[in-house]
Tab-separated table of C-alpha atoms and ligand atoms in Angstrom:
chain	number	residue	atom	x	y	z
A	10	UNK	CA	-31.007	8.921	6.205
A	11	UNK	CA	-32.966	8.907	9.563
A	12	UNK	CA	-31.710	10.607	12.694
A	13	UNK	CA	-30.885	7.551	14.311
A	14	UNK	CA	-28.822	5.810	11.566
A	15	UNK	CA	-25.440	5.418	12.840
A	16	UNK	CA	-22.666	7.299	10.969
A	17	UNK	CA	-19.242	6.044	9.918
A	18	UNK	CA	-16.275	6.398	12.300
A	19	UNK	CA	-14.113	9.552	11.571
A	20	UNK	CA	-11.335	8.759	9.563
A	21	UNK	CA	-12.730	5.631	7.748
A	22	UNK	CA	-13.881	5.380	4.208
A	23	UNK	CA	-16.458	3.890	2.190
A	24	UNK	CA	-14.601	3.398	-1.057
A	25	UNK	CA	-16.862	3.133	-4.015
A	26	UNK	CA	-16.873	3.819	-7.759
A	27	UNK	CA	-13.907	5.330	-9.526
A	28	UNK	CA	-11.915	5.376	-6.271
A	29	UNK	CA	-12.668	1.457	-5.626
A	30	UNK	CA	-11.507	0.734	-9.205
A	31	UNK	CA	-8.435	2.803	-8.832
A	32	UNK	CA	-7.829	0.814	-5.374
A	33	UNK	CA	-8.333	-2.480	-7.109
A	34	UNK	CA	-6.039	-1.594	-10.003
A	35	UNK	CA	-3.120	-0.914	-7.421
A	36	UNK	CA	-3.735	-3.946	-5.596
A	37	UNK	CA	-3.907	-6.230	-8.899
A	38	UNK	CA	-0.782	-4.591	-10.177
A	39	UNK	CA	0.994	-5.156	-6.854
A	40	UNK	CA	-0.125	-8.803	-6.949
A	41	UNK	CA	1.396	-9.102	-10.478
A	42	UNK	CA	4.567	-7.454	-9.775
A	43	UNK	CA	5.223	-9.373	-6.533
A	44	UNK	CA	4.855	-12.598	-8.575
A	45	UNK	CA	7.315	-11.328	-11.170
A	46	UNK	CA	9.762	-10.971	-8.440
A	47	UNK	CA	8.685	-14.106	-6.588
A	48	UNK	CA	7.608	-12.684	-3.421
A	49	UNK	CA	5.255	-15.082	-1.604
A	50	UNK	CA	1.990	-13.991	-0.328
A	51	UNK	CA	1.157	-13.890	3.268
A	52	UNK	CA	-1.960	-13.000	5.183
A	53	UNK	CA	-1.485	-11.689	8.679
A	54	UNK	CA	-3.856	-10.875	11.787
A	55	UNK	CA	-5.233	-7.693	12.036
A	56	UNK	CA	-4.559	-7.531	15.651
A	57	UNK	CA	-1.458	-8.510	17.874
A	58	UNK	CA	-0.520	-8.391	21.475
A	59	UNK	CA	0.244	-4.633	22.131
A	60	UNK	CA	3.851	-5.483	22.931
A	61	UNK	CA	4.511	-6.821	19.553
A	62	UNK	CA	4.441	-3.190	18.169
A	63	UNK	CA	5.527	-1.563	21.419
A	64	UNK	CA	8.672	-3.440	21.456
A	65	UNK	CA	9.525	-3.467	17.788
A	66	UNK	CA	8.479	-0.015	16.735
A	67	UNK	CA	9.687	1.649	19.802
A	68	UNK	CA	7.822	3.439	22.809
A	69	UNK	CA	9.047	6.796	21.762
A	70	UNK	CA	7.928	6.791	18.188
A	71	UNK	CA	4.546	8.665	17.194
A	72	UNK	CA	2.873	5.412	16.381
A	73	UNK	CA	3.381	3.928	19.715
A	74	UNK	CA	2.980	6.980	21.852
A	75	UNK	CA	0.036	8.401	20.299
A	76	UNK	CA	-1.387	6.640	17.425
A	77	UNK	CA	-2.257	3.140	18.422
A	78	UNK	CA	-5.721	1.480	18.798
A	79	UNK	CA	-5.288	-0.439	21.899
A	80	UNK	CA	-7.848	-2.156	23.897
A	81	UNK	CA	-8.348	-4.873	26.536
A	82	UNK	CA	-10.091	-7.989	25.269
A	83	UNK	CA	-12.562	-10.084	27.194
A	84	UNK	CA	-9.522	-12.021	28.433
A	85	UNK	CA	-7.900	-9.023	29.919
A	86	UNK	CA	-5.035	-9.027	27.340
A	87	UNK	CA	-3.786	-5.780	25.908
A	88	UNK	CA	-4.293	-5.947	22.199
A	89	UNK	CA	-3.704	-3.463	19.319
A	90	UNK	CA	-5.127	-3.062	15.594
A	91	UNK	CA	-2.019	-3.349	13.510
A	92	UNK	CA	-0.667	0.045	12.821
A	93	UNK	CA	1.918	-1.318	10.397
A	94	UNK	CA	2.820	-4.840	8.760
A	95	UNK	CA	6.396	-5.353	9.727
A	96	UNK	CA	6.305	-5.952	13.409
A	97	UNK	CA	3.623	-8.630	12.930
A	98	UNK	CA	5.696	-10.279	10.249
A	99	UNK	CA	8.604	-10.303	12.477
A	100	UNK	CA	6.485	-12.009	15.185
A	101	UNK	CA	5.151	-14.504	12.722
A	102	UNK	CA	8.659	-15.193	11.563
A	103	UNK	CA	9.794	-16.116	15.020
A	104	UNK	CA	6.525	-17.963	16.213
A	105	UNK	CA	6.461	-20.201	13.062
A	106	UNK	CA	9.984	-20.829	12.594
A	107	UNK	CA	10.148	-19.380	9.086
A	108	UNK	CA	13.974	-19.249	9.632
A	109	UNK	CA	13.971	-22.491	7.395
A	110	UNK	CA	12.866	-20.402	4.446
A	111	UNK	CA	15.235	-17.650	4.512
A	112	UNK	CA	15.987	-15.492	2.418
A	113	UNK	CA	12.161	-15.141	2.587
A	114	UNK	CA	10.404	-12.689	0.342
A	115	UNK	CA	7.111	-11.856	1.433
A	116	UNK	CA	4.303	-9.656	0.229
A	117	UNK	CA	0.936	-8.640	1.812
A	118	UNK	CA	-1.645	-6.001	1.735
A	119	UNK	CA	-4.610	-4.841	3.884
A	120	UNK	CA	-6.052	-2.504	6.416
A	121	UNK	CA	-4.132	-0.552	9.107
A	122	UNK	CA	-5.160	1.639	12.014
A	123	UNK	CA	-3.641	4.862	13.421
A	124	UNK	CA	-5.232	7.352	15.646
A	125	UNK	CA	-4.310	10.343	13.486
A	126	UNK	CA	-5.842	13.655	12.702
A	127	UNK	CA	-7.922	12.898	9.276
A	128	UNK	CA	-7.212	15.052	6.274
A	129	UNK	CA	-6.673	14.575	2.524
A	130	UNK	CA	-4.708	11.333	2.169
A	131	UNK	CA	-4.391	10.483	5.799
A	132	UNK	CA	-7.107	8.190	7.526
A	133	UNK	CA	-7.424	6.235	10.715
A	134	UNK	CA	-8.004	3.057	8.828
A	135	UNK	CA	-6.048	3.089	5.722
A	136	UNK	CA	-4.548	0.386	3.515
A	137	UNK	CA	-1.008	-0.539	2.568
A	138	UNK	CA	1.033	-2.738	0.221
A	139	UNK	CA	4.022	-4.342	1.791
A	140	UNK	CA	6.806	-6.194	0.794
A	141	UNK	CA	9.619	-7.647	2.938
A	142	UNK	CA	12.891	-9.688	2.472
A	143	UNK	CA	13.734	-11.456	5.658
A	144	UNK	CA	17.016	-13.292	6.505
A	145	UNK	CA	19.022	-11.327	4.000
A	146	UNK	CA	22.062	-9.416	4.967
A	147	UNK	CA	23.390	-8.589	1.567
A	148	UNK	CA	22.995	-5.186	-0.219
A	149	UNK	CA	21.408	-6.929	-3.340
A	150	UNK	CA	18.223	-7.672	-0.905
A	151	UNK	CA	18.025	-3.997	-0.703
A	152	UNK	CA	18.363	-3.474	-4.419
A	153	UNK	CA	15.806	-6.292	-5.185
A	154	UNK	CA	13.343	-4.788	-2.984
A	155	UNK	CA	13.806	-1.269	-4.416
A	156	UNK	CA	13.804	-2.565	-7.983
A	157	UNK	CA	10.359	-4.114	-7.274
A	158	UNK	CA	9.146	-0.859	-5.905
A	159	UNK	CA	10.231	1.087	-8.865
A	160	UNK	CA	8.718	-1.399	-11.261
A	161	UNK	CA	5.498	-1.269	-9.344
A	162	UNK	CA	5.260	2.568	-9.684
A	163	UNK	CA	6.092	2.222	-13.315
A	164	UNK	CA	3.483	-0.462	-14.127
A	165	UNK	CA	1.025	1.690	-12.206
A	166	UNK	CA	1.844	4.384	-14.679
A	167	UNK	CA	2.960	6.845	-11.787
A	168	UNK	CA	5.347	9.641	-12.899
A	169	UNK	CA	7.249	12.417	-11.328
A	170	UNK	CA	8.138	10.356	-8.285
A	171	UNK	CA	11.906	9.739	-7.167
A	172	UNK	CA	13.392	7.437	-4.745
A	173	UNK	CA	14.946	9.385	-1.841
A	174	UNK	CA	17.795	7.358	-0.296
A	175	UNK	CA	19.769	7.526	2.822
A	176	UNK	CA	21.869	5.318	5.039
A	177	UNK	CA	21.742	5.342	8.733
A	178	UNK	CA	24.728	3.329	9.063
A	179	UNK	CA	25.339	0.183	11.343
A	180	UNK	CA	24.567	0.541	15.093
A	181	UNK	CA	27.935	2.103	15.995
A	182	UNK	CA	27.730	4.774	13.166
A	183	UNK	CA	24.192	5.468	14.066
A	184	UNK	CA	25.030	5.907	17.762
A	185	UNK	CA	27.893	8.324	17.021
A	186	UNK	CA	25.608	10.326	14.736
A	187	UNK	CA	23.099	10.466	17.326
A	188	UNK	CA	25.402	11.667	19.998
A	189	UNK	CA	26.555	14.406	17.463
A	190	UNK	CA	22.917	15.557	16.831
A	191	UNK	CA	22.069	15.732	20.388
A	192	UNK	CA	25.056	18.054	21.015
A	193	UNK	CA	24.051	20.245	17.885
A	194	UNK	CA	20.377	20.450	18.600
A	195	UNK	CA	21.006	20.919	22.373
A	196	UNK	CA	23.123	24.221	21.572
A	197	UNK	CA	19.945	25.696	19.904
A	198	UNK	CA	17.273	23.848	22.156
A	199	UNK	CA	15.395	26.857	22.968
A	200	UNK	CA	14.783	27.902	19.434
A	201	UNK	CA	13.423	24.371	18.447
A	202	UNK	CA	9.689	23.653	18.097
A	203	UNK	CA	8.125	22.160	21.299
A	204	UNK	CA	7.881	18.785	19.537
A	205	UNK	CA	11.459	18.779	18.620
A	206	UNK	CA	12.436	19.812	22.251
A	207	UNK	CA	10.777	16.778	23.432
A	208	UNK	CA	12.349	14.628	20.729
A	209	UNK	CA	15.584	15.810	21.789
A	210	UNK	CA	15.353	13.711	24.713
A	211	UNK	CA	13.656	10.690	23.366
A	212	UNK	CA	14.454	10.286	19.647
A	213	UNK	CA	16.765	12.967	18.488
A	214	UNK	CA	16.937	11.575	14.842
A	215	UNK	CA	13.357	12.211	14.411
A	216	UNK	CA	14.227	15.972	14.562
A	217	UNK	CA	15.533	15.731	11.221
A	218	UNK	CA	11.971	14.581	10.125
A	219	UNK	CA	10.296	17.758	11.590
A	220	UNK	CA	7.865	19.548	9.267
A	221	UNK	CA	8.066	22.595	11.576
A	222	UNK	CA	9.582	25.733	10.005
A	223	UNK	CA	11.272	26.823	13.101
A	224	UNK	CA	13.313	23.701	13.007
A	225	UNK	CA	14.522	24.053	9.334
A	226	UNK	CA	17.651	26.012	9.554
A	227	UNK	CA	18.901	23.853	12.388
A	228	UNK	CA	18.162	20.642	10.551
A	229	UNK	CA	19.845	22.109	7.488
A	230	UNK	CA	23.219	22.465	9.259
A	231	UNK	CA	22.997	19.500	11.406
A	232	UNK	CA	25.738	17.072	11.298
A	233	UNK	CA	25.400	14.445	8.383
A	234	UNK	CA	25.523	10.804	8.897
A	235	UNK	CA	28.519	10.402	6.365
A	236	UNK	CA	31.051	11.674	8.707
A	237	UNK	CA	30.214	8.837	11.068
A	238	UNK	CA	29.887	5.934	8.633
A	239	UNK	CA	32.214	3.069	9.351
A	240	UNK	CA	34.024	1.524	6.468
A	241	UNK	CA	31.726	-1.272	6.437
A	242	UNK	CA	28.584	0.854	6.549
A	243	UNK	CA	30.053	2.909	3.628
A	244	UNK	CA	30.736	-0.180	1.534
A	245	UNK	CA	27.299	-1.429	2.008
A	246	UNK	CA	25.740	1.839	0.997
A	247	UNK	CA	27.795	1.948	-2.149
A	248	UNK	CA	26.876	-1.526	-3.037
A	249	UNK	CA	23.133	-0.625	-2.661
A	250	UNK	CA	23.663	2.560	-5.027
A	251	UNK	CA	25.688	0.697	-7.506
A	252	UNK	CA	23.085	-1.882	-7.665
A	253	UNK	CA	20.433	0.543	-8.216
A	254	UNK	CA	22.265	2.177	-11.023
A	255	UNK	CA	22.807	-1.295	-12.440
A	256	UNK	CA	19.015	-1.987	-12.189
A	257	UNK	CA	18.183	1.299	-13.741
A	258	UNK	CA	16.507	2.674	-10.535
A	259	UNK	CA	16.760	6.444	-10.474
A	260	UNK	CA	17.624	7.757	-6.860
A	261	UNK	CA	18.570	10.883	-5.064
A	262	UNK	CA	20.519	11.075	-1.878
A	263	UNK	CA	18.561	12.586	1.158
A	264	UNK	CA	20.772	13.109	3.963
A	265	UNK	CA	18.240	14.107	6.637
A	266	UNK	CA	15.843	11.071	5.751
A	267	UNK	CA	15.408	9.206	8.916
A	268	UNK	CA	11.984	7.520	8.881
A	269	UNK	CA	9.760	7.475	12.073
A	270	UNK	CA	10.568	3.978	13.537
A	271	UNK	CA	13.315	2.891	15.843
A	272	UNK	CA	14.260	-0.311	13.992
A	273	UNK	CA	16.034	1.035	10.890
A	274	UNK	CA	19.636	0.280	10.122
A	275	UNK	CA	21.611	1.003	7.032
A	276	UNK	CA	19.243	1.791	4.096
A	277	UNK	CA	16.216	4.042	4.621
A	278	UNK	CA	14.159	5.381	1.633
A	279	UNK	CA	11.009	7.039	0.485
A	280	UNK	CA	9.404	7.609	-2.886
A	281	UNK	CA	8.503	11.253	-2.973
A	282	UNK	CA	6.774	13.156	-5.704
A	283	UNK	CA	9.043	15.734	-7.565
A	284	UNK	CA	8.470	19.288	-6.676
A	285	UNK	CA	5.904	20.854	-8.965
A	286	UNK	CA	4.968	17.502	-10.501
A	287	UNK	CA	1.435	16.582	-11.099
A	288	UNK	CA	1.798	13.992	-8.505
A	289	UNK	CA	2.921	16.376	-5.958
A	290	UNK	CA	-0.149	18.549	-6.741
A	291	UNK	CA	-2.583	15.724	-6.197
A	292	UNK	CA	-1.072	14.629	-2.851
A	293	UNK	CA	-0.515	17.908	-1.249
A	294	UNK	CA	1.604	17.699	1.783
A	295	UNK	CA	1.172	14.068	2.448
A	296	UNK	CA	3.696	13.437	-0.010
A	297	UNK	CA	5.470	10.174	0.831
A	298	UNK	CA	3.700	7.249	-1.032
A	299	UNK	CA	6.228	4.460	-0.404
A	300	UNK	CA	8.747	4.085	2.397
A	301	UNK	CA	10.895	1.582	4.162
A	302	UNK	CA	14.328	0.386	4.922
A	303	UNK	CA	16.602	-2.131	6.508
A	304	UNK	CA	15.525	-3.350	10.130
A	305	UNK	CA	18.335	-5.688	11.239
A	306	UNK	CA	17.647	-5.069	14.884
A	307	UNK	CA	14.136	-5.745	14.907
A	308	UNK	CA	13.860	-9.599	15.483
A	309	UNK	CA	16.153	-9.213	18.666
A	310	UNK	CA	13.744	-6.610	20.122
A	311	UNK	CA	11.054	-9.488	19.939
A	312	UNK	CA	13.498	-11.764	21.670
A	313	UNK	CA	14.483	-13.449	18.506
A	314	UNK	CA	18.007	-14.273	16.967
A	315	UNK	CA	19.612	-11.471	14.969
A	316	UNK	CA	17.943	-11.772	11.485
A	317	UNK	CA	18.773	-9.031	8.992
A	318	UNK	CA	15.812	-7.845	6.968
A	319	UNK	CA	14.671	-5.116	4.655
A	320	UNK	CA	11.204	-4.005	3.679
A	321	UNK	CA	8.838	-1.295	2.463
A	322	UNK	CA	5.128	-0.243	2.883
A	323	UNK	CA	3.345	1.989	0.561
A	324	UNK	CA	-0.233	3.652	1.162
A	325	UNK	CA	-2.819	2.175	-1.314
A	326	UNK	CA	-4.956	5.265	-1.192
A	327	UNK	CA	-2.163	7.676	-2.023
A	328	UNK	CA	-1.142	5.331	-4.886
A	329	UNK	CA	-4.798	5.162	-6.076
A	330	UNK	CA	-4.902	9.169	-5.922
A	331	UNK	CA	-2.197	9.049	-8.412
A	332	UNK	CA	-3.272	6.371	-11.108
A	333	UNK	CA	-6.099	8.539	-12.202
A	334	UNK	CA	-9.619	7.475	-13.059
A	335	UNK	CA	-10.069	3.716	-13.746
A	336	UNK	CA	-13.555	3.093	-15.140
A	337	UNK	CA	-15.179	-0.293	-15.140
A	338	UNK	CA	-14.891	-1.756	-18.675
A	339	UNK	CA	-18.137	-1.766	-20.587
A	340	UNK	CA	-19.723	-5.237	-20.449
A	341	UNK	CA	-19.061	-7.484	-23.513
A	342	UNK	CA	-22.583	-8.876	-23.743
A	343	UNK	CA	-25.656	-7.374	-22.174
A	344	UNK	CA	-28.837	-9.493	-22.355
A	345	UNK	CA	-32.256	-7.595	-22.171
A	346	UNK	CA	-35.329	-9.723	-21.260
A	347	UNK	CA	-38.531	-7.716	-22.016
A	348	UNK	CA	-40.640	-10.787	-21.832
A	349	UNK	CA	-40.344	-12.818	-18.686
A	350	UNK	CA	-41.040	-15.909	-20.671
A	351	UNK	CA	-37.460	-15.937	-21.886
A	352	UNK	CA	-36.043	-15.593	-18.531
A	353	UNK	CA	-34.742	-19.198	-18.098
A	354	UNK	CA	-33.269	-19.310	-21.640
A	355	UNK	CA	-31.465	-15.996	-20.847
A	356	UNK	CA	-30.119	-17.448	-17.514
A	357	UNK	CA	-28.648	-20.300	-19.510
A	358	UNK	CA	-27.133	-18.177	-22.290
A	359	UNK	CA	-25.604	-15.849	-19.534
A	360	UNK	CA	-23.831	-19.081	-18.120
A	361	UNK	CA	-22.768	-20.005	-21.558
A	362	UNK	CA	-21.011	-16.785	-22.405
A	363	UNK	CA	-19.401	-16.272	-19.014
A	364	UNK	CA	-18.306	-19.770	-19.402
A	365	UNK	CA	-16.324	-18.646	-22.491
A	366	UNK	CA	-14.686	-16.052	-20.589
A	367	UNK	CA	-16.692	-12.988	-21.719
A	368	UNK	CA	-18.258	-10.479	-19.253
A	369	UNK	CA	-22.161	-10.642	-19.373
A	370	UNK	CA	-24.942	-9.325	-17.573
A	371	UNK	CA	-28.685	-9.374	-17.841
A	372	UNK	CA	-31.237	-6.566	-17.398
A	373	UNK	CA	-34.590	-8.225	-16.356
A	374	UNK	CA	-35.682	-5.722	-13.526
A	375	UNK	CA	-38.065	-2.861	-13.570
A	376	UNK	CA	-40.606	-2.340	-16.158
A	377	UNK	CA	-40.318	-4.596	-19.244
A	378	UNK	CA	-40.729	-1.585	-21.771
A	379	UNK	CA	-37.861	0.387	-19.940
A	380	UNK	CA	-35.251	-2.433	-19.553
A	381	UNK	CA	-33.938	-1.806	-23.190
A	382	UNK	CA	-33.330	1.878	-22.798
A	383	UNK	CA	-31.801	1.317	-19.269
A	384	UNK	CA	-29.469	-1.478	-20.769
A	385	UNK	CA	-28.446	0.923	-23.656
A	386	UNK	CA	-27.306	3.491	-20.962
A	387	UNK	CA	-24.871	0.905	-19.644
A	388	UNK	CA	-22.864	1.384	-22.913
A	389	UNK	CA	-22.425	-2.298	-23.420
A	390	UNK	CA	-20.249	-3.733	-26.240
A	391	UNK	CA	-23.163	-5.796	-27.463
A	392	UNK	CA	-26.742	-5.950	-26.631
A	393	UNK	CA	-28.552	-9.338	-26.942
A	394	UNK	CA	-32.324	-9.597	-27.305
A	395	UNK	CA	-35.068	-12.022	-28.243
A	396	UNK	CA	-36.041	-11.266	-31.846
A	397	UNK	CA	-39.714	-11.649	-32.964
A	398	UNK	CA	-39.139	-15.218	-34.083
A	399	UNK	CA	-37.953	-16.144	-30.696
A	400	UNK	CA	-34.216	-16.490	-31.269
A	401	UNK	CA	-31.557	-14.721	-29.561
A	402	UNK	CA	-29.559	-12.151	-31.724
A	403	UNK	CA	-27.515	-8.790	-31.354
A	404	UNK	CA	-29.107	-5.516	-32.032
A	405	UNK	CA	-26.028	-4.503	-34.017
A	406	UNK	CA	-24.577	-7.631	-35.435
A	407	UNK	CA	-21.487	-5.905	-36.894
A	408	UNK	CA	-20.224	-4.993	-33.512
A	409	UNK	CA	-20.833	-8.392	-32.174
A	410	UNK	CA	-17.606	-10.342	-31.057
A	411	UNK	CA	-17.370	-13.370	-33.617
A	412	UNK	CA	-16.925	-15.871	-30.732
A	413	UNK	CA	-20.096	-14.508	-28.897
A	414	UNK	CA	-21.896	-14.746	-32.323
A	415	UNK	CA	-20.778	-18.325	-32.784
A	416	UNK	CA	-22.090	-19.047	-29.464
A	417	UNK	CA	-25.370	-17.373	-30.045
A	418	UNK	CA	-25.852	-19.418	-33.234
A	419	UNK	CA	-25.294	-22.761	-31.478
A	420	UNK	CA	-27.549	-21.516	-28.553
A	421	UNK	CA	-30.170	-20.829	-30.973
A	422	UNK	CA	-30.138	-24.296	-32.580
A	423	UNK	CA	-29.856	-26.121	-29.391
A	424	UNK	CA	-32.512	-24.145	-27.385
A	425	UNK	CA	-35.655	-26.275	-26.935
B	507	ATP	P1	3.727	10.072	7.153
B	507	ATP	O1	5.031	10.773	7.171
B	507	ATP	O2	3.027	10.529	5.971
B	507	ATP	O3	2.987	10.057	8.337
B	507	ATP	P2	4.689	7.623	7.681
B	507	ATP	O4	6.156	7.701	7.924
B	507	ATP	O5	3.859	7.475	9.106
B	507	ATP	O6	4.206	8.643	6.961
B	507	ATP	P3	4.805	4.859	7.125
B	507	ATP	O7	4.543	4.358	8.365
B	507	ATP	O8	6.151	4.708	6.557
B	507	ATP	O9	4.269	6.291	6.985
B	507	ATP	O10	3.774	4.283	6.048
B	507	ATP	C1	4.117	4.017	4.808
B	507	ATP	C2	3.185	4.765	3.766
B	507	ATP	O11	1.797	4.382	4.274
B	507	ATP	C3	3.141	6.209	3.857
B	507	ATP	O12	4.094	6.496	3.052
B	507	ATP	C4	1.835	6.476	3.246
B	507	ATP	O13	1.577	6.491	1.991
B	507	ATP	C5	0.851	5.484	3.967
B	507	ATP	N1	0.268	6.034	5.090
B	507	ATP	C6	0.952	6.201	6.469
B	507	ATP	N2	0.009	6.669	7.380
B	507	ATP	C7	-1.299	6.967	6.477
B	507	ATP	C8	-2.551	7.363	7.026
B	507	ATP	N3	-2.741	7.616	8.072
B	507	ATP	N4	-3.492	7.338	5.953
B	507	ATP	C9	-3.070	6.913	4.593
B	507	ATP	N5	-1.899	6.689	4.302
B	507	ATP	C10	-1.012	6.486	5.238
B	508	MG	MG1	2.829	8.982	10.171
């Protein structure tokens, strides 16, 4: 690399090799599972008007106050690279009149951008899987969404991760709880971390989410939401938990779980590795791998009609760290051409093998004498070569897939 080669932007990744295979495995598994549950695929813009995020996520959240990549475009509009999917999906729901499809189950994945301090498992461009059910007020939607998340983790082979579940109640319960929390924390204000003192004014619920040691004792004895839940909110939560039990989804109650965004109501949840598990060891302190909740108030903050909805997002990088090594499967047929006179035949044979659905590749580069040994190093299931009589054959006929063998024989008889 010369001195004037530009380097990559801090917090971005060039994903290659085993990491890229693990990444692809996560995405492919998600695609398969979302089809099982009949979530419809949606493709979203990578940027939106800044207000889409500012209004829906909330001005006082970490994301909006310090993590957004915002810029003015040439037309003078303030735009922002998406820091999450939900706000853009809500905007799309309203601008496209998707009301006609409710209840609408949507799934998407792709890159997101947050100006954070890069560290293990935390990037400035990262990737998420995202699932949303829009226009569904019933607790069964929460159950469906969580059952899908749980199945995804099982199909990814991820173990030692538990669903941590809380309810934030309806707007009234949440407001009453908030007031009690403010009172509780105000009494010990001077002993809280600076960040939590700031949150006390702007976003007191977020103090519960503090990772600062100094806040822990006060968080532990803070008033719990349960005291403030209305009968309706309680019934809603009970319907969610009994639905999860019926679906066989294991969960644990997490009374301090609040999530960082303003728009959540009722159900809030995170899948977190169990303490001491292999997954926890791999992830370190960036432990939440999938999180979400119900956001019944979000559409109104964007000027739409009240629309109940629930969704989750999961970091693809963090999931990929947990699925282990995913090597590329060895090629089923590797063709070696040591004499370029046979090149055209090899190209035709390659096509025929691939048309039958087998993986095939050709080694025809570099010194002809070295091609064979290089091909062997790829550890192919079968090596196909031109024999002295000019016909194609396998170096080890016994290891050859019978269907490929049949194809070879008919190729040999038809080749001019
Ligand atoms: P955290 O508490 O780790 O900052 P968060 O609450 O900001 O997470 P969400 O906005 O809920 O995260 O995003 C859902 C998931 O996306 C997270 O659980 C995590 O797996 C992943 N994620 C979030 N931010 C990043 C990042 N900067 N780099 C990699 N993955 C991320
Ligand atoms: Mg964050």
